[in-house]
């Protein structure tokens, strides 16, 4: 019984189509791999040139440095606020500087005033000038308290934005400003004899 060989075009066509598809897939994979290798090489070159990863945000700051800067600013402003309040208290209660200055003025008045001078002149030279000196020293302390307190209150306007001032710093600074204003007003009033003037000798 004879065997007849028959060519089947359909089978050959299917085999060739599969081979073409495999060739196209391999070509696409090679092209994709080449593109990925090129991008990786470009990223590596950028990283080598800049020393940093190009995908990283260059504007990131160290949180520890920000916290340290805020702490330093808070310490300085808090200390200045306390100094302002202290100067305000000294302007109202007096200081050893004012005491020594007043005593010296009293001694000078006694030395320069003769025993034959009028009572009014003796009172002015011995007591009046000493009281005026005390008021002057108190006014200087009050002015210093006022200046320091105002500086602490306006300091955040010249610092970094977004960093609010602590509430206790504001409170102490306002206390220093208030005491400074009161001390300055009282010093001016005493120096000009508006209050606690010299007694009448007539």
PDB file of C-alpha atoms in Angstrom:
ATOM      1  CA  UNK A   1       0.000   0.000   0.000  1.00  0.00           C
ATOM      2  CA  UNK A   2       1.620   3.246  -1.120  1.00  0.00           C
ATOM      3  CA  UNK A   3       2.063   6.404   0.975  1.00  0.00           C
ATOM      4  CA  UNK A   4       1.461   9.732  -0.633  1.00  0.00           C
ATOM      5  CA  UNK A   5       3.150  12.823   0.776  1.00  0.00           C
ATOM      6  CA  UNK A   6       1.006  15.907   0.548  1.00  0.00           C
ATOM      7  CA  UNK A   7       2.318  19.386   1.311  1.00  0.00           C
ATOM      8  CA  UNK A   8       0.136  21.296   3.770  1.00  0.00           C
ATOM      9  CA  UNK A   9       0.540  25.013   3.147  1.00  0.00           C
ATOM     10  CA  UNK A  10      -1.614  25.910   6.147  1.00  0.00           C
ATOM     11  CA  UNK A  11       0.681  24.139   8.584  1.00  0.00           C
ATOM     12  CA  UNK A  12       3.785  25.779   7.157  1.00  0.00           C
ATOM     13  CA  UNK A  13       2.120  29.183   7.245  1.00  0.00           C
ATOM     14  CA  UNK A  14       1.208  28.776  10.959  1.00  0.00           C
ATOM     15  CA  UNK A  15       4.760  27.770  11.833  1.00  0.00           C
ATOM     16  CA  UNK A  16       6.247  30.745  10.043  1.00  0.00           C
ATOM     17  CA  UNK A  17       3.763  33.118  11.737  1.00  0.00           C
ATOM     18  CA  UNK A  18       4.751  31.848  15.156  1.00  0.00           C
ATOM     19  CA  UNK A  19       8.415  32.333  14.308  1.00  0.00           C
ATOM     20  CA  UNK A  20       7.731  35.906  13.166  1.00  0.00           C
ATOM     21  CA  UNK A  21       5.843  36.684  16.393  1.00  0.00           C
ATOM     22  CA  UNK A  22       8.694  35.306  18.500  1.00  0.00           C
ATOM     23  CA  UNK A  23      11.189  37.397  16.530  1.00  0.00           C
ATOM     24  CA  UNK A  24       9.092  40.560  17.081  1.00  0.00           C
ATOM     25  CA  UNK A  25       8.764  39.840  20.823  1.00  0.00           C
ATOM     26  CA  UNK A  26      12.509  39.312  21.195  1.00  0.00           C
ATOM     27  CA  UNK A  27      13.180  42.554  19.299  1.00  0.00           C
ATOM     28  CA  UNK A  28      10.789  44.515  21.538  1.00  0.00           C
ATOM     29  CA  UNK A  29      12.349  43.029  24.669  1.00  0.00           C
ATOM     30  CA  UNK A  30      15.821  43.951  23.461  1.00  0.00           C
ATOM     31  CA  UNK A  31      14.691  47.494  22.688  1.00  0.00           C
ATOM     32  CA  UNK A  32      13.063  47.872  26.121  1.00  0.00           C
ATOM     33  CA  UNK A  33      16.174  46.506  27.824  1.00  0.00           C
ATOM     34  CA  UNK A  34      18.380  48.887  25.914  1.00  0.00           C
ATOM     35  CA  UNK A  35      16.168  51.845  26.898  1.00  0.00           C
ATOM     36  CA  UNK A  36      16.272  50.839  30.554  1.00  0.00           C
ATOM     37  CA  UNK A  37      20.042  50.478  30.442  1.00  0.00           C
ATOM     38  CA  UNK A  38      20.366  53.943  28.881  1.00  0.00           C
ATOM     39  CA  UNK A  39      18.146  55.528  31.580  1.00  0.00           C
ATOM     40  CA  UNK A  40      20.091  53.762  34.346  1.00  0.00           C
ATOM     41  CA  UNK A  41      23.386  54.926  32.888  1.00  0.00           C
ATOM     42  CA  UNK A  42      22.090  58.508  32.599  1.00  0.00           C
ATOM     43  CA  UNK A  43      20.890  58.494  36.237  1.00  0.00           C
ATOM     44  CA  UNK A  44      24.217  57.084  37.398  1.00  0.00           C
ATOM     45  CA  UNK A  45      26.079  59.793  35.457  1.00  0.00           C
ATOM     46  CA  UNK A  46      23.938  62.535  36.998  1.00  0.00           C
ATOM     47  CA  UNK A  47      24.526  61.072  40.462  1.00  0.00           C
ATOM     48  CA  UNK A  48      28.270  60.940  39.893  1.00  0.00           C
ATOM     49  CA  UNK A  49      28.415  64.547  38.665  1.00  0.00           C
ATOM     50  CA  UNK A  50      26.305  66.095  41.443  1.00  0.00           C
ATOM     51  CA  UNK A  51      27.134  63.658  44.210  1.00  0.00           C
ATOM     52  CA  UNK A  52      23.425  63.334  44.990  1.00  0.00           C
ATOM     53  CA  UNK A  53      20.482  61.416  43.669  1.00  0.00           C
ATOM     54  CA  UNK A  54      18.591  63.505  41.063  1.00  0.00           C
ATOM     55  CA  UNK A  55      15.287  62.139  42.355  1.00  0.00           C
ATOM     56  CA  UNK A  56      15.934  63.528  45.836  1.00  0.00           C
ATOM     57  CA  UNK A  57      14.574  66.931  46.755  1.00  0.00           C
ATOM     58  CA  UNK A  58      17.451  69.384  46.929  1.00  0.00           C
ATOM     59  CA  UNK A  59      15.481  71.822  49.093  1.00  0.00           C
ATOM     60  CA  UNK A  60      15.070  69.418  52.025  1.00  0.00           C
ATOM     61  CA  UNK A  61      16.501  70.836  55.242  1.00  0.00           C
ATOM     62  CA  UNK A  62      17.689  69.041  58.307  1.00  0.00           C
ATOM     63  CA  UNK A  63      14.922  69.101  60.955  1.00  0.00           C
ATOM     64  CA  UNK A  64      17.534  68.960  63.716  1.00  0.00           C
ATOM     65  CA  UNK A  65      19.139  72.189  62.454  1.00  0.00           C
ATOM     66  CA  UNK A  66      15.739  73.925  62.365  1.00  0.00           C
ATOM     67  CA  UNK A  67      14.956  72.814  65.912  1.00  0.00           C
ATOM     68  CA  UNK A  68      18.352  74.000  67.151  1.00  0.00           C
ATOM     69  CA  UNK A  69      17.869  77.405  65.495  1.00  0.00           C
ATOM     70  CA  UNK A  70      14.432  77.831  67.046  1.00  0.00           C
ATOM     71  CA  UNK A  71      15.787  76.825  70.473  1.00  0.00           C
ATOM     72  CA  UNK A  72      18.638  79.339  70.258  1.00  0.00           C
ATOM     73  CA  UNK A  73      16.281  82.136  69.195  1.00  0.00           C
ATOM     74  CA  UNK A  74      13.856  81.268  72.016  1.00  0.00           C
ATOM     75  CA  UNK A  75      16.603  81.265  74.649  1.00  0.00           C
ATOM     76  CA  UNK A  76      17.920  84.668  73.589  1.00  0.00           C
ATOM     77  CA  UNK A  77      14.508  86.302  73.424  1.00  0.00           C
ATOM     78  CA  UNK A  78      13.462  84.786  76.747  1.00  0.00           C
ATOM     79  CA  UNK A  79      16.603  86.048  78.464  1.00  0.00           C
ATOM     80  CA  UNK A  80      16.103  89.533  77.038  1.00  0.00           C
ATOM     81  CA  UNK A  81      12.475  89.545  78.223  1.00  0.00           C
ATOM     82  CA  UNK A  82      13.535  88.626  81.762  1.00  0.00           C
ATOM     83  CA  UNK A  83      16.207  91.349  81.710  1.00  0.00           C
ATOM     84  CA  UNK A  84      13.591  93.882  80.628  1.00  0.00           C
ATOM     85  CA  UNK A  85      11.279  92.947  83.502  1.00  0.00           C
ATOM     86  CA  UNK A  86      14.181  93.060  85.964  1.00  0.00           C
ATOM     87  CA  UNK A  87      15.235  96.519  84.836  1.00  0.00           C
ATOM     88  CA  UNK A  88      11.644  97.694  85.208  1.00  0.00           C
ATOM     89  CA  UNK A  89      11.506  96.444  88.806  1.00  0.00           C
ATOM     90  CA  UNK A  90      14.845  98.126  89.615  1.00  0.00           C
ATOM     91  CA  UNK A  91      13.609 101.419  88.180  1.00  0.00           C
ATOM     92  CA  UNK A  92      10.745 101.410  90.708  1.00  0.00           C
ATOM     93  CA  UNK A  93      12.491  99.992  93.775  1.00  0.00           C
ATOM     94  CA  UNK A  94      15.912 101.605  93.371  1.00  0.00           C
ATOM     95  CA  UNK A  95      19.422 100.265  93.029  1.00  0.00           C
ATOM     96  CA  UNK A  96      22.773 100.572  94.735  1.00  0.00           C
ATOM     97  CA  UNK A  97      23.872 102.847  91.902  1.00  0.00           C
ATOM     98  CA  UNK A  98      21.104 105.302  92.724  1.00  0.00           C
ATOM     99  CA  UNK A  99      21.809 105.050  96.451  1.00  0.00           C
ATOM    100  CA  UNK A 100      25.514 105.796  96.036  1.00  0.00           C
ATOM    101  CA  UNK A 101      24.839 108.643  93.586  1.00  0.00           C
ATOM    102  CA  UNK A 102      22.313 110.238  95.942  1.00  0.00           C
ATOM    103  CA  UNK A 103      24.662 109.949  98.931  1.00  0.00           C
ATOM    104  CA  UNK A 104      27.492 111.503  96.944  1.00  0.00           C
ATOM    105  CA  UNK A 105      25.269 114.382  95.864  1.00  0.00           C
ATOM    106  CA  UNK A 106      24.287 114.946  99.491  1.00  0.00           C
ATOM    107  CA  UNK A 107      27.939 115.076 100.527  1.00  0.00           C
ATOM    108  CA  UNK A 108      28.786 117.505  97.725  1.00  0.00           C
ATOM    109  CA  UNK A 109      25.889 119.724  98.758  1.00  0.00           C
ATOM    110  CA  UNK A 110      27.070 119.806 102.355  1.00  0.00           C
ATOM    111  CA  UNK A 111      30.605 120.689 101.335  1.00  0.00           C
ATOM    112  CA  UNK A 112      29.626 123.412  98.921  1.00  0.00           C
ATOM    113  CA  UNK A 113      26.920 125.030 101.016  1.00  0.00           C
ATOM    114  CA  UNK A 114      28.063 127.478 103.652  1.00  0.00           C
ATOM    115  CA  UNK A 115      26.531 127.637 107.049  1.00  0.00           C
ATOM    116  CA  UNK A 116      25.336 131.160 106.332  1.00  0.00           C
ATOM    117  CA  UNK A 117      23.253 130.108 103.319  1.00  0.00           C
ATOM    118  CA  UNK A 118      19.507 130.335 103.475  1.00  0.00           C
ATOM    119  CA  UNK A 119      17.467 127.347 104.591  1.00  0.00           C
ATOM    120  CA  UNK A 120      15.887 126.983 101.161  1.00  0.00           C
ATOM    121  CA  UNK A 121      19.320 126.828  99.521  1.00  0.00           C
ATOM    122  CA  UNK A 122      20.614 124.331 102.055  1.00  0.00           C
ATOM    123  CA  UNK A 123      17.574 122.066 101.560  1.00  0.00           C
ATOM    124  CA  UNK A 124      17.948 122.199  97.801  1.00  0.00           C
ATOM    125  CA  UNK A 125      21.679 121.524  97.779  1.00  0.00           C
ATOM    126  CA  UNK A 126      21.661 118.804 100.396  1.00  0.00           C
ATOM    127  CA  UNK A 127      18.353 117.026  99.703  1.00  0.00           C
ATOM    128  CA  UNK A 128      16.837 118.309  96.486  1.00  0.00           C
ATOM    129  CA  UNK A 129      19.782 117.468  94.255  1.00  0.00           C
ATOM    130  CA  UNK A 130      20.143 114.015  95.848  1.00  0.00           C
ATOM    131  CA  UNK A 131      16.489 113.211  95.176  1.00  0.00           C
ATOM    132  CA  UNK A 132      16.777 114.463  91.623  1.00  0.00           C
ATOM    133  CA  UNK A 133      19.818 112.231  91.120  1.00  0.00           C
ATOM    134  CA  UNK A 134      17.892 109.219  92.418  1.00  0.00           C
ATOM    135  CA  UNK A 135      15.047 109.994  90.020  1.00  0.00           C
ATOM    136  CA  UNK A 136      17.506 110.339  87.137  1.00  0.00           C
ATOM    137  CA  UNK A 137      19.080 106.941  87.811  1.00  0.00           C
ATOM    138  CA  UNK A 138      15.652 105.334  88.097  1.00  0.00           C
ATOM    139  CA  UNK A 139      14.603 106.917  84.823  1.00  0.00           C
ATOM    140  CA  UNK A 140      17.655 105.479  83.062  1.00  0.00           C
ATOM    141  CA  UNK A 141      16.798 101.991  84.295  1.00  0.00           C
ATOM    142  CA  UNK A 142      13.191 102.468  83.200  1.00  0.00           C
ATOM    143  CA  UNK A 143      14.275 103.613  79.749  1.00  0.00           C
ATOM    144  CA  UNK A 144      16.556 100.587  79.396  1.00  0.00           C
ATOM    145  CA  UNK A 145      13.696  98.254  80.404  1.00  0.00           C
ATOM    146  CA  UNK A 146      11.420  99.899  77.840  1.00  0.00           C
ATOM    147  CA  UNK A 147      13.946  99.590  75.001  1.00  0.00           C
ATOM    148  CA  UNK A 148      14.808  95.943  75.738  1.00  0.00           C
ATOM    149  CA  UNK A 149      11.144  94.961  76.069  1.00  0.00           C
ATOM    150  CA  UNK A 150      10.172  96.593  72.790  1.00  0.00           C
ATOM    151  CA  UNK A 151      13.117  94.919  71.062  1.00  0.00           C
ATOM    152  CA  UNK A 152      11.945  91.498  72.246  1.00  0.00           C
ATOM    153  CA  UNK A 153       8.385  92.141  71.044  1.00  0.00           C
ATOM    154  CA  UNK A 154       9.404  93.278  67.561  1.00  0.00           C
ATOM    155  CA  UNK A 155      12.189  90.701  67.114  1.00  0.00           C
ATOM    156  CA  UNK A 156       9.973  88.040  65.407  1.00  0.00           C
ATOM    157  CA  UNK A 157       9.129  90.506  62.631  1.00  0.00           C
ATOM    158  CA  UNK A 158      12.794  90.464  61.556  1.00  0.00           C
ATOM    159  CA  UNK A 159      13.368  86.737  62.003  1.00  0.00           C
ATOM    160  CA  UNK A 160      12.390  83.679  59.981  1.00  0.00           C
ATOM    161  CA  UNK A 161       8.683  83.591  59.021  1.00  0.00           C
ATOM    162  CA  UNK A 162       6.482  80.862  60.393  1.00  0.00           C
ATOM    163  CA  UNK A 163       8.197  80.737  63.777  1.00  0.00           C
ATOM    164  CA  UNK A 164       5.803  82.166  66.379  1.00  0.00           C
ATOM    165  CA  UNK A 165       7.154  83.616  69.604  1.00  0.00           C
ATOM    166  CA  UNK A 166       6.449  81.727  72.806  1.00  0.00           C
ATOM    167  CA  UNK A 167       3.573  83.102  74.856  1.00  0.00           C
ATOM    168  CA  UNK A 168       5.596  83.382  78.066  1.00  0.00           C
ATOM    169  CA  UNK A 169       8.257  85.452  76.292  1.00  0.00           C
ATOM    170  CA  UNK A 170       5.604  87.907  75.111  1.00  0.00           C
ATOM    171  CA  UNK A 171       4.096  88.102  78.591  1.00  0.00           C
ATOM    172  CA  UNK A 172       7.415  88.813  80.321  1.00  0.00           C
ATOM    173  CA  UNK A 173       8.399  91.328  77.640  1.00  0.00           C
ATOM    174  CA  UNK A 174       5.092  93.180  78.014  1.00  0.00           C
ATOM    175  CA  UNK A 175       5.630  93.218  81.785  1.00  0.00           C
ATOM    176  CA  UNK A 176       9.056  94.791  81.251  1.00  0.00           C
ATOM    177  CA  UNK A 177       7.609  97.404  78.895  1.00  0.00           C
ATOM    178  CA  UNK A 178       4.819  98.246  81.342  1.00  0.00           C
ATOM    179  CA  UNK A 179       7.191  98.594  84.280  1.00  0.00           C
ATOM    180  CA  UNK A 180       9.520 100.697  82.156  1.00  0.00           C
ATOM    181  CA  UNK A 181       6.749 103.099  81.186  1.00  0.00           C
ATOM    182  CA  UNK A 182       5.562 103.462  84.790  1.00  0.00           C
ATOM    183  CA  UNK A 183       9.112 103.952  86.081  1.00  0.00           C
ATOM    184  CA  UNK A 184       9.904 106.502  83.392  1.00  0.00           C
ATOM    185  CA  UNK A 185       6.783 108.538  84.127  1.00  0.00           C
ATOM    186  CA  UNK A 186       7.486 108.550  87.866  1.00  0.00           C
ATOM    187  CA  UNK A 187      11.124 109.486  87.334  1.00  0.00           C
ATOM    188  CA  UNK A 188      10.222 112.433  85.132  1.00  0.00           C
ATOM    189  CA  UNK A 189       7.553 113.555  87.590  1.00  0.00           C
ATOM    190  CA  UNK A 190       9.956 113.433  90.543  1.00  0.00           C
ATOM    191  CA  UNK A 191      12.837 115.055  88.673  1.00  0.00           C
ATOM    192  CA  UNK A 192      10.595 117.980  87.736  1.00  0.00           C
ATOM    193  CA  UNK A 193       9.146 118.162  91.288  1.00  0.00           C
ATOM    194  CA  UNK A 194       5.633 117.431  90.067  1.00  0.00           C
ATOM    195  CA  UNK A 195       5.379 114.855  92.824  1.00  0.00           C
ATOM    196  CA  UNK A 196       7.256 114.704  96.123  1.00  0.00           C
ATOM    197  CA  UNK A 197       8.679 118.186  95.665  1.00  0.00           C
ATOM    198  CA  UNK A 198      10.825 120.030  98.178  1.00  0.00           C
ATOM    199  CA  UNK A 199       9.016 121.171 101.292  1.00  0.00           C
ATOM    200  CA  UNK A 200       8.308 124.830 101.733  1.00  0.00           C
ATOM    201  CA  UNK A 201      10.787 126.710 103.924  1.00  0.00           C
ATOM    202  CA  UNK A 202       9.041 130.054 104.020  1.00  0.00           C
TER     203      UNK A 202
END
